JSON list of C-alpha atoms in Angstrom, two decimals:
[
{"chain": "A", "resi": 1, "resn": "MET", "atom": "CA", "xyz": [124.84, -18.76, 237.44]},
{"chain": "A", "resi": 2, "resn": "THR", "atom": "CA", "xyz": [122.60, -18.97, 240.51]},
{"chain": "A", "resi": 3, "resn": "GLU", "atom": "CA", "xyz": [122.87, -16.16, 243.07]},
{"chain": "A", "resi": 4, "resn": "ASN", "atom": "CA", "xyz": [124.11, -18.43, 245.83]},
{"chain": "A", "resi": 5, "resn": "ASN", "atom": "CA", "xyz": [127.39, -18.73, 247.71]},
{"chain": "A", "resi": 6, "resn": "VAL", "atom": "CA", "xyz": [127.10, -22.52, 248.03]},
{"chain": "A", "resi": 7, "resn": "LEU", "atom": "CA", "xyz": [129.32, -24.94, 246.14]},
{"chain": "A", "resi": 8, "resn": "ALA", "atom": "CA", "xyz": [128.17, -28.56, 245.94]},
{"chain": "A", "resi": 9, "resn": "ILE", "atom": "CA", "xyz": [131.23, -30.78, 245.69]},
{"chain": "A", "resi": 10, "resn": "ASP", "atom": "CA", "xyz": [131.46, -34.54, 245.31]},
{"chain": "A", "resi": 11, "resn": "CYS", "atom": "CA", "xyz": [133.69, -36.48, 247.69]},
{"chain": "A", "resi": 12, "resn": "ASP", "atom": "CA", "xyz": [135.02, -39.85, 246.46]},
{"chain": "A", "resi": 13, "resn": "GLY", "atom": "CA", "xyz": [137.55, -39.16, 243.74]},
{"chain": "A", "resi": 14, "resn": "VAL", "atom": "CA", "xyz": [137.34, -35.39, 244.30]},
{"chain": "A", "resi": 15, "resn": "LYS", "atom": "CA", "xyz": [138.09, -34.79, 247.98]},
{"chain": "A", "resi": 16, "resn": "LEU", "atom": "CA", "xyz": [138.89, -38.26, 249.31]},
{"chain": "A", "resi": 17, "resn": "ASP", "atom": "CA", "xyz": [140.82, -41.26, 247.98]},
{"chain": "A", "resi": 18, "resn": "TYR", "atom": "CA", "xyz": [138.19, -44.01, 247.99]},
{"chain": "A", "resi": 19, "resn": "ASN", "atom": "CA", "xyz": [140.47, -46.41, 246.14]},
{"chain": "A", "resi": 20, "resn": "ALA", "atom": "CA", "xyz": [143.19, -46.25, 248.81]},
{"chain": "A", "resi": 21, "resn": "THR", "atom": "CA", "xyz": [140.62, -47.46, 251.36]},
{"chain": "A", "resi": 22, "resn": "TYR", "atom": "CA", "xyz": [139.74, -50.57, 249.36]},
{"chain": "A", "resi": 23, "resn": "PRO", "atom": "CA", "xyz": [142.65, -52.81, 250.51]},
{"chain": "A", "resi": 24, "resn": "ARG", "atom": "CA", "xyz": [142.04, -51.86, 254.15]},
{"chain": "A", "resi": 25, "resn": "VAL", "atom": "CA", "xyz": [138.44, -53.01, 253.86]},
{"chain": "A", "resi": 26, "resn": "TRP", "atom": "CA", "xyz": [139.57, -56.18, 252.08]},
{"chain": "A", "resi": 27, "resn": "ARG", "atom": "CA", "xyz": [141.91, -57.05, 254.94]},
{"chain": "A", "resi": 28, "resn": "ALA", "atom": "CA", "xyz": [139.12, -56.48, 257.48]},
{"chain": "A", "resi": 29, "resn": "ALA", "atom": "CA", "xyz": [136.74, -58.67, 255.49]},
{"chain": "A", "resi": 30, "resn": "PHE", "atom": "CA", "xyz": [139.07, -61.50, 254.44]},
{"chain": "A", "resi": 31, "resn": "GLY", "atom": "CA", "xyz": [142.29, -61.16, 256.45]},
{"chain": "A", "resi": 32, "resn": "SER", "atom": "CA", "xyz": [144.60, -60.92, 253.43]},
{"chain": "A", "resi": 33, "resn": "ASP", "atom": "CA", "xyz": [146.48, -58.22, 251.57]},
{"chain": "A", "resi": 34, "resn": "LEU", "atom": "CA", "xyz": [145.26, -56.76, 248.30]},
{"chain": "A", "resi": 35, "resn": "PRO", "atom": "CA", "xyz": [148.14, -55.59, 246.07]},
{"chain": "A", "resi": 36, "resn": "ARG", "atom": "CA", "xyz": [147.68, -52.91, 243.43]},
{"chain": "A", "resi": 37, "resn": "VAL", "atom": "CA", "xyz": [147.82, -54.34, 239.92]},
{"chain": "A", "resi": 38, "resn": "ARG", "atom": "CA", "xyz": [147.11, -51.24, 237.85]},
{"chain": "A", "resi": 39, "resn": "ASP", "atom": "CA", "xyz": [147.71, -47.51, 238.29]},
{"chain": "A", "resi": 40, "resn": "ASN", "atom": "CA", "xyz": [145.49, -44.50, 237.59]},
{"chain": "A", "resi": 41, "resn": "CYS", "atom": "CA", "xyz": [142.18, -46.36, 237.75]},
{"chain": "A", "resi": 42, "resn": "TYR", "atom": "CA", "xyz": [138.77, -44.86, 238.34]},
{"chain": "A", "resi": 43, "resn": "HIS", "atom": "CA", "xyz": [137.36, -48.10, 239.73]},
{"chain": "A", "resi": 44, "resn": "ALA", "atom": "CA", "xyz": [139.01, -49.56, 242.82]},
{"chain": "A", "resi": 45, "resn": "SER", "atom": "CA", "xyz": [138.13, -53.07, 241.63]},
{"chain": "A", "resi": 46, "resn": "ASN", "atom": "CA", "xyz": [140.25, -52.50, 238.52]},
{"chain": "A", "resi": 47, "resn": "GLU", "atom": "CA", "xyz": [143.12, -50.96, 240.48]},
{"chain": "A", "resi": 48, "resn": "TYR", "atom": "CA", "xyz": [143.33, -54.03, 242.71]},
{"chain": "A", "resi": 49, "resn": "GLY", "atom": "CA", "xyz": [142.17, -56.67, 240.24]},
{"chain": "A", "resi": 50, "resn": "VAL", "atom": "CA", "xyz": [139.11, -57.64, 242.26]},
{"chain": "A", "resi": 51, "resn": "ALA", "atom": "CA", "xyz": [136.43, -59.85, 240.75]},
{"chain": "A", "resi": 52, "resn": "PHE", "atom": "CA", "xyz": [134.10, -61.17, 243.44]},
{"chain": "A", "resi": 53, "resn": "ARG", "atom": "CA", "xyz": [133.60, -64.90, 243.03]},
{"chain": "A", "resi": 54, "resn": "ASP", "atom": "CA", "xyz": [129.93, -64.68, 244.02]},
{"chain": "A", "resi": 55, "resn": "GLN", "atom": "CA", "xyz": [127.32, -62.43, 245.60]},
{"chain": "A", "resi": 56, "resn": "ALA", "atom": "CA", "xyz": [128.12, -63.76, 249.08]},
{"chain": "A", "resi": 57, "resn": "GLN", "atom": "CA", "xyz": [131.74, -62.62, 248.87]},
{"chain": "A", "resi": 58, "resn": "LYS", "atom": "CA", "xyz": [130.67, -59.21, 247.57]},
{"chain": "A", "resi": 59, "resn": "GLU", "atom": "CA", "xyz": [128.22, -58.81, 250.45]},
{"chain": "A", "resi": 60, "resn": "GLN", "atom": "CA", "xyz": [130.89, -59.85, 252.95]},
{"chain": "A", "resi": 61, "resn": "PHE", "atom": "CA", "xyz": [133.20, -57.14, 251.61]},
{"chain": "A", "resi": 62, "resn": "PHE", "atom": "CA", "xyz": [130.63, -54.35, 251.73]},
{"chain": "A", "resi": 63, "resn": "ASP", "atom": "CA", "xyz": [129.36, -55.46, 255.14]},
{"chain": "A", "resi": 64, "resn": "ALA", "atom": "CA", "xyz": [132.91, -54.85, 256.39]},
{"chain": "A", "resi": 65, "resn": "PHE", "atom": "CA", "xyz": [132.95, -51.42, 254.72]},
{"chain": "A", "resi": 66, "resn": "ASP", "atom": "CA", "xyz": [131.50, -49.69, 257.76]},
{"chain": "A", "resi": 67, "resn": "ASP", "atom": "CA", "xyz": [131.97, -46.38, 259.58]},
{"chain": "A", "resi": 68, "resn": "ARG", "atom": "CA", "xyz": [135.53, -47.35, 260.55]},
{"chain": "A", "resi": 69, "resn": "PHE", "atom": "CA", "xyz": [136.49, -46.79, 256.93]},
{"chain": "A", "resi": 70, "resn": "TRP", "atom": "CA", "xyz": [134.03, -44.07, 255.92]},
{"chain": "A", "resi": 71, "resn": "SER", "atom": "CA", "xyz": [135.51, -41.97, 258.75]},
{"chain": "A", "resi": 72, "resn": "THR", "atom": "CA", "xyz": [139.20, -42.58, 257.98]},
{"chain": "A", "resi": 73, "resn": "MET", "atom": "CA", "xyz": [139.74, -42.05, 254.25]},
{"chain": "A", "resi": 74, "resn": "GLU", "atom": "CA", "xyz": [142.80, -40.17, 253.04]},
{"chain": "A", "resi": 75, "resn": "PRO", "atom": "CA", "xyz": [142.56, -36.84, 251.20]},
{"chain": "A", "resi": 76, "resn": "LEU", "atom": "CA", "xyz": [143.52, -36.58, 247.57]},
{"chain": "A", "resi": 77, "resn": "GLU", "atom": "CA", "xyz": [146.56, -34.44, 246.85]},
{"chain": "A", "resi": 78, "resn": "GLY", "atom": "CA", "xyz": [145.76, -30.74, 247.11]},
{"chain": "A", "resi": 79, "resn": "ALA", "atom": "CA", "xyz": [142.10, -31.31, 247.96]},
{"chain": "A", "resi": 80, "resn": "VAL", "atom": "CA", "xyz": [142.18, -29.84, 251.48]},
{"chain": "A", "resi": 81, "resn": "GLU", "atom": "CA", "xyz": [144.13, -26.83, 250.21]},
{"chain": "A", "resi": 82, "resn": "GLY", "atom": "CA", "xyz": [141.65, -26.34, 247.37]},
{"chain": "A", "resi": 83, "resn": "ALA", "atom": "CA", "xyz": [138.68, -26.45, 249.72]},
{"chain": "A", "resi": 84, "resn": "LYS", "atom": "CA", "xyz": [140.34, -23.97, 252.06]},
{"chain": "A", "resi": 85, "resn": "LEU", "atom": "CA", "xyz": [141.03, -21.65, 249.14]},
{"chain": "A", "resi": 86, "resn": "LEU", "atom": "CA", "xyz": [137.32, -21.64, 248.30]},
{"chain": "A", "resi": 87, "resn": "SER", "atom": "CA", "xyz": [136.31, -21.14, 251.92]},
{"chain": "A", "resi": 88, "resn": "ALA", "atom": "CA", "xyz": [138.75, -18.24, 252.31]},
{"chain": "A", "resi": 89, "resn": "ALA", "atom": "CA", "xyz": [136.96, -16.58, 249.40]},
{"chain": "A", "resi": 90, "resn": "SER", "atom": "CA", "xyz": [133.67, -16.94, 251.36]},
{"chain": "A", "resi": 91, "resn": "TRP", "atom": "CA", "xyz": [132.24, -19.85, 249.39]},
{"chain": "A", "resi": 92, "resn": "ARG", "atom": "CA", "xyz": [130.29, -22.36, 251.47]},
{"chain": "A", "resi": 93, "resn": "ILE", "atom": "CA", "xyz": [131.02, -26.01, 250.70]},
{"chain": "A", "resi": 94, "resn": "VAL", "atom": "CA", "xyz": [128.46, -28.79, 250.89]},
{"chain": "A", "resi": 95, "resn": "CYS", "atom": "CA", "xyz": [129.50, -32.35, 250.16]},
{"chain": "A", "resi": 96, "resn": "VAL", "atom": "CA", "xyz": [127.05, -34.21, 247.90]},
{"chain": "A", "resi": 97, "resn": "SER", "atom": "CA", "xyz": [127.91, -37.90, 247.65]},
{"chain": "A", "resi": 98, "resn": "SER", "atom": "CA", "xyz": [126.08, -40.97, 246.36]},
{"chain": "A", "resi": 99, "resn": "MET", "atom": "CA", "xyz": [127.44, -42.95, 249.30]},
{"chain": "A", "resi": 100, "resn": "PRO", "atom": "CA", "xyz": [125.23, -44.98, 251.69]},
{"chain": "A", "resi": 101, "resn": "LYS", "atom": "CA", "xyz": [123.06, -42.57, 253.66]},
{"chain": "A", "resi": 102, "resn": "LYS", "atom": "CA", "xyz": [123.76, -44.21, 257.03]},
{"chain": "A", "resi": 103, "resn": "TYR", "atom": "CA", "xyz": [127.44, -43.23, 256.88]},
{"chain": "A", "resi": 104, "resn": "ALA", "atom": "CA", "xyz": [126.94, -39.50, 256.24]},
{"chain": "A", "resi": 105, "resn": "GLY", "atom": "CA", "xyz": [127.94, -38.68, 259.82]},
{"chain": "A", "resi": 106, "resn": "ALA", "atom": "CA", "xyz": [131.12, -40.75, 259.58]},
{"chain": "A", "resi": 107, "resn": "ARG", "atom": "CA", "xyz": [132.04, -38.97, 256.36]},
{"chain": "A", "resi": 108, "resn": "HIS", "atom": "CA", "xyz": [131.47, -35.54, 257.86]},
{"chain": "A", "resi": 109, "resn": "GLN", "atom": "CA", "xyz": [133.67, -36.52, 260.80]},
{"chain": "A", "resi": 110, "resn": "ASN", "atom": "CA", "xyz": [136.37, -37.68, 258.36]},
{"chain": "A", "resi": 111, "resn": "LEU", "atom": "CA", "xyz": [136.29, -34.41, 256.42]},
{"chain": "A", "resi": 112, "resn": "GLN", "atom": "CA", "xyz": [136.41, -32.30, 259.58]},
{"chain": "A", "resi": 113, "resn": "LYS", "atom": "CA", "xyz": [139.39, -34.23, 260.98]},
{"chain": "A", "resi": 114, "resn": "LEU", "atom": "CA", "xyz": [141.29, -33.65, 257.74]},
{"chain": "A", "resi": 115, "resn": "GLY", "atom": "CA", "xyz": [140.59, -29.92, 257.84]},
{"chain": "A", "resi": 116, "resn": "PHE", "atom": "CA", "xyz": [138.05, -29.67, 255.03]},
{"chain": "A", "resi": 117, "resn": "PRO", "atom": "CA", "xyz": [135.79, -26.63, 255.63]},
{"chain": "A", "resi": 118, "resn": "VAL", "atom": "CA", "xyz": [132.62, -28.54, 254.74]},
{"chain": "A", "resi": 119, "resn": "GLU", "atom": "CA", "xyz": [129.34, -27.37, 256.27]},
{"chain": "A", "resi": 120, "resn": "ARG", "atom": "CA", "xyz": [127.46, -30.62, 255.85]},
{"chain": "A", "resi": 121, "resn": "VAL", "atom": "CA", "xyz": [127.31, -33.90, 253.99]},
{"chain": "A", "resi": 122, "resn": "ILE", "atom": "CA", "xyz": [124.35, -34.93, 251.86]},
{"chain": "A", "resi": 123, "resn": "ALA", "atom": "CA", "xyz": [124.45, -38.67, 251.21]},
{"chain": "A", "resi": 124, "resn": "THR", "atom": "CA", "xyz": [122.03, -39.55, 248.44]},
{"chain": "A", "resi": 125, "resn": "GLY", "atom": "CA", "xyz": [122.56, -43.29, 248.13]},
{"chain": "A", "resi": 126, "resn": "ARG", "atom": "CA", "xyz": [122.85, -44.87, 244.71]},
{"chain": "A", "resi": 127, "resn": "GLY", "atom": "CA", "xyz": [119.18, -44.67, 243.77]},
{"chain": "A", "resi": 128, "resn": "ASP", "atom": "CA", "xyz": [118.10, -46.61, 240.71]},
{"chain": "A", "resi": 129, "resn": "ASP", "atom": "CA", "xyz": [119.88, -46.98, 237.39]},
{"chain": "A", "resi": 130, "resn": "HIS", "atom": "CA", "xyz": [117.57, -44.63, 235.53]},
{"chain": "A", "resi": 131, "resn": "ARG", "atom": "CA", "xyz": [117.81, -41.38, 237.49]},
{"chain": "A", "resi": 132, "resn": "ASN", "atom": "CA", "xyz": [120.66, -39.18, 238.65]},
{"chain": "A", "resi": 133, "resn": "PRO", "atom": "CA", "xyz": [120.89, -39.83, 242.43]},
{"chain": "A", "resi": 134, "resn": "LYS", "atom": "CA", "xyz": [122.22, -36.31, 243.04]},
{"chain": "A", "resi": 135, "resn": "LEU", "atom": "CA", "xyz": [119.54, -34.48, 241.07]},
{"chain": "A", "resi": 136, "resn": "ASP", "atom": "CA", "xyz": [117.20, -33.69, 243.97]},
{"chain": "A", "resi": 137, "resn": "ALA", "atom": "CA", "xyz": [120.01, -32.56, 246.27]},
{"chain": "A", "resi": 138, "resn": "ILE", "atom": "CA", "xyz": [121.36, -30.15, 243.67]},
{"chain": "A", "resi": 139, "resn": "ALA", "atom": "CA", "xyz": [117.87, -28.86, 242.90]},
{"chain": "A", "resi": 140, "resn": "ASP", "atom": "CA", "xyz": [117.32, -28.16, 246.61]},
{"chain": "A", "resi": 141, "resn": "LEU", "atom": "CA", "xyz": [120.70, -26.50, 247.14]},
{"chain": "A", "resi": 142, "resn": "GLN", "atom": "CA", "xyz": [120.72, -24.43, 243.94]},
{"chain": "A", "resi": 143, "resn": "PRO", "atom": "CA", "xyz": [124.49, -24.02, 244.28]},
{"chain": "A", "resi": 144, "resn": "ALA", "atom": "CA", "xyz": [126.58, -21.66, 242.21]},
{"chain": "A", "resi": 145, "resn": "ALA", "atom": "CA", "xyz": [128.56, -24.69, 241.05]},
{"chain": "A", "resi": 146, "resn": "PHE", "atom": "CA", "xyz": [128.44, -28.46, 241.24]},
{"chain": "A", "resi": 147, "resn": "VAL", "atom": "CA", "xyz": [131.80, -30.26, 241.09]},
{"chain": "A", "resi": 148, "resn": "ASP", "atom": "CA", "xyz": [131.92, -33.98, 240.26]},
{"chain": "A", "resi": 149, "resn": "ASP", "atom": "CA", "xyz": [134.15, -36.56, 238.60]},
{"chain": "A", "resi": 150, "resn": "LEU", "atom": "CA", "xyz": [131.35, -38.58, 236.97]},
{"chain": "A", "resi": 151, "resn": "LEU", "atom": "CA", "xyz": [129.69, -37.02, 233.94]},
{"chain": "A", "resi": 152, "resn": "GLU", "atom": "CA", "xyz": [126.45, -38.95, 234.48]},
{"chain": "A", "resi": 153, "resn": "ASN", "atom": "CA", "xyz": [125.92, -36.94, 237.66]},
{"chain": "A", "resi": 154, "resn": "PHE", "atom": "CA", "xyz": [125.36, -33.82, 235.54]},
{"chain": "A", "resi": 155, "resn": "ASP", "atom": "CA", "xyz": [122.33, -35.43, 233.91]},
{"chain": "A", "resi": 156, "resn": "GLY", "atom": "CA", "xyz": [119.32, -33.16, 234.41]},
{"chain": "A", "resi": 157, "resn": "ILE", "atom": "CA", "xyz": [121.24, -30.51, 236.37]},
{"chain": "A", "resi": 158, "resn": "SER", "atom": "CA", "xyz": [120.01, -26.98, 235.64]},
{"chain": "A", "resi": 159, "resn": "GLU", "atom": "CA", "xyz": [122.07, -24.87, 233.27]},
{"chain": "A", "resi": 160, "resn": "ARG", "atom": "CA", "xyz": [121.98, -22.14, 235.91]},
{"chain": "A", "resi": 161, "resn": "VAL", "atom": "CA", "xyz": [124.37, -24.26, 237.98]},
{"chain": "A", "resi": 162, "resn": "HIS", "atom": "CA", "xyz": [127.97, -24.25, 236.79]},
{"chain": "A", "resi": 163, "resn": "ARG", "atom": "CA", "xyz": [128.87, -27.90, 236.15]},
{"chain": "A", "resi": 164, "resn": "ALA", "atom": "CA", "xyz": [132.57, -28.48, 236.78]},
{"chain": "A", "resi": 165, "resn": "TRP", "atom": "CA", "xyz": [133.98, -31.85, 235.77]},
{"chain": "A", "resi": 166, "resn": "VAL", "atom": "CA", "xyz": [137.10, -33.15, 237.54]},
{"chain": "A", "resi": 167, "resn": "ASP", "atom": "CA", "xyz": [138.77, -35.41, 234.99]},
{"chain": "A", "resi": 168, "resn": "TYR", "atom": "CA", "xyz": [141.74, -37.47, 236.15]},
{"chain": "A", "resi": 169, "resn": "GLN", "atom": "CA", "xyz": [141.97, -39.13, 232.72]},
{"chain": "A", "resi": 170, "resn": "ASN", "atom": "CA", "xyz": [141.83, -42.58, 234.29]},
{"chain": "A", "resi": 171, "resn": "VAL", "atom": "CA", "xyz": [142.68, -45.55, 232.12]},
{"chain": "A", "resi": 172, "resn": "ASP", "atom": "CA", "xyz": [139.28, -47.12, 232.85]},
{"chain": "A", "resi": 173, "resn": "SER", "atom": "CA", "xyz": [137.28, -43.89, 232.95]},
{"chain": "A", "resi": 174, "resn": "PRO", "atom": "CA", "xyz": [133.50, -44.43, 232.75]},
{"chain": "A", "resi": 175, "resn": "ASN", "atom": "CA", "xyz": [133.33, -40.93, 231.24]},
{"chain": "A", "resi": 176, "resn": "ARG", "atom": "CA", "xyz": [135.07, -41.87, 228.02]},
{"chain": "A", "resi": 177, "resn": "GLY", "atom": "CA", "xyz": [132.91, -41.09, 225.02]},
{"chain": "A", "resi": 178, "resn": "LEU", "atom": "CA", "xyz": [130.25, -39.34, 227.11]},
{"chain": "A", "resi": 179, "resn": "GLU", "atom": "CA", "xyz": [131.66, -35.82, 226.97]},
{"chain": "A", "resi": 180, "resn": "GLY", "atom": "CA", "xyz": [129.00, -34.71, 224.51]},
{"chain": "A", "resi": 181, "resn": "LYS", "atom": "CA", "xyz": [126.11, -36.55, 226.16]},
{"chain": "A", "resi": 182, "resn": "TYR", "atom": "CA", "xyz": [126.26, -34.81, 229.53]},
{"chain": "A", "resi": 183, "resn": "PRO", "atom": "CA", "xyz": [126.79, -31.03, 229.20]},
{"chain": "A", "resi": 184, "resn": "HIS", "atom": "CA", "xyz": [129.33, -29.45, 231.52]},
{"chain": "A", "resi": 185, "resn": "ASP", "atom": "CA", "xyz": [130.82, -25.98, 231.74]},
{"chain": "A", "resi": 186, "resn": "SER", "atom": "CA", "xyz": [134.46, -26.50, 232.71]},
{"chain": "A", "resi": 187, "resn": "VAL", "atom": "CA", "xyz": [137.04, -29.29, 233.07]},
{"chain": "A", "resi": 188, "resn": "HIS", "atom": "CA", "xyz": [139.74, -29.53, 235.75]},
{"chain": "A", "resi": 189, "resn": "ARG", "atom": "CA", "xyz": [142.39, -32.05, 236.75]},
{"chain": "A", "resi": 190, "resn": "SER", "atom": "CA", "xyz": [141.76, -31.75, 240.50]},
{"chain": "A", "resi": 191, "resn": "LEU", "atom": "CA", "xyz": [139.73, -29.95, 243.15]},
{"chain": "A", "resi": 192, "resn": "PHE", "atom": "CA", "xyz": [142.67, -27.63, 243.75]},
{"chain": "A", "resi": 193, "resn": "GLU", "atom": "CA", "xyz": [142.81, -26.72, 240.06]},
{"chain": "A", "resi": 194, "resn": "PHE", "atom": "CA", "xyz": [139.08, -25.99, 240.11]},
{"chain": "A", "resi": 195, "resn": "ALA", "atom": "CA", "xyz": [139.43, -23.87, 243.26]},
{"chain": "A", "resi": 196, "resn": "ALA", "atom": "CA", "xyz": [142.27, -21.80, 241.80]},
{"chain": "A", "resi": 197, "resn": "TRP", "atom": "CA", "xyz": [140.31, -21.24, 238.59]},
{"chain": "A", "resi": 198, "resn": "TRP", "atom": "CA", "xyz": [137.00, -20.52, 240.31]},
{"chain": "A", "resi": 199, "resn": "THR", "atom": "CA", "xyz": [138.36, -17.99, 242.79]},
{"chain": "A", "resi": 200, "resn": "GLN", "atom": "CA", "xyz": [140.12, -16.19, 239.96]},
{"chain": "A", "resi": 201, "resn": "HIS", "atom": "CA", "xyz": [137.18, -16.10, 237.55]},
{"chain": "A", "resi": 202, "resn": "ARG", "atom": "CA", "xyz": [134.08, -16.02, 239.77]},
{"chain": "A", "resi": 203, "resn": "ARG", "atom": "CA", "xyz": [133.14, -13.33, 242.25]},
{"chain": "A", "resi": 204, "resn": "LEU", "atom": "CA", "xyz": [130.95, -14.04, 245.21]},
{"chain": "A", "resi": 205, "resn": "PRO", "atom": "CA", "xyz": [127.43, -12.69, 244.60]},
{"chain": "A", "resi": 206, "resn": "ALA", "atom": "CA", "xyz": [126.40, -9.74, 246.73]},
{"chain": "A", "resi": 207, "resn": "PHE", "atom": "CA", "xyz": [123.80, -10.43, 249.44]}
]
């Protein structure tokens, strides 16, 4: 494990409920309600049965997905408490998200309003399809642990960084069948579960 008191933690699906924001954006973009059609989904489009009819409709939706929504997402159950538990044990939390870079400030504002003790937000963007978009951020931070809900985001991450996978066992999980492809060091059902385990089993390095 790296001698660092920083924890790099993903946001959407780990701290914040991205999927719950989806119908609010839909109403802003199209003026209609978007009922849930399936529970326990990883992808918001599956949860709400969304299939964009064309590229223009997709662009209209994501154009409406602006700082109003990136700054007002709801926390996942126990996530604030888990983050506070880590902070109380003197771990420093940095949010590393593959969200659009221009909304990093809105996200930080959102997290602060909810009471998350997050020092800063690193928004990496999506990058290309062939390289882990979070790889450079994690290499720069050299955190003691990196917490994420997408196994692909552990691709290329140094073994010196503890790789903690938050697995909600979603019905449409993109992680299914990839457990052996992307090495990880621990599995947890939520950020709170990770925090309770981490603070019990890991001591802060001496500085």
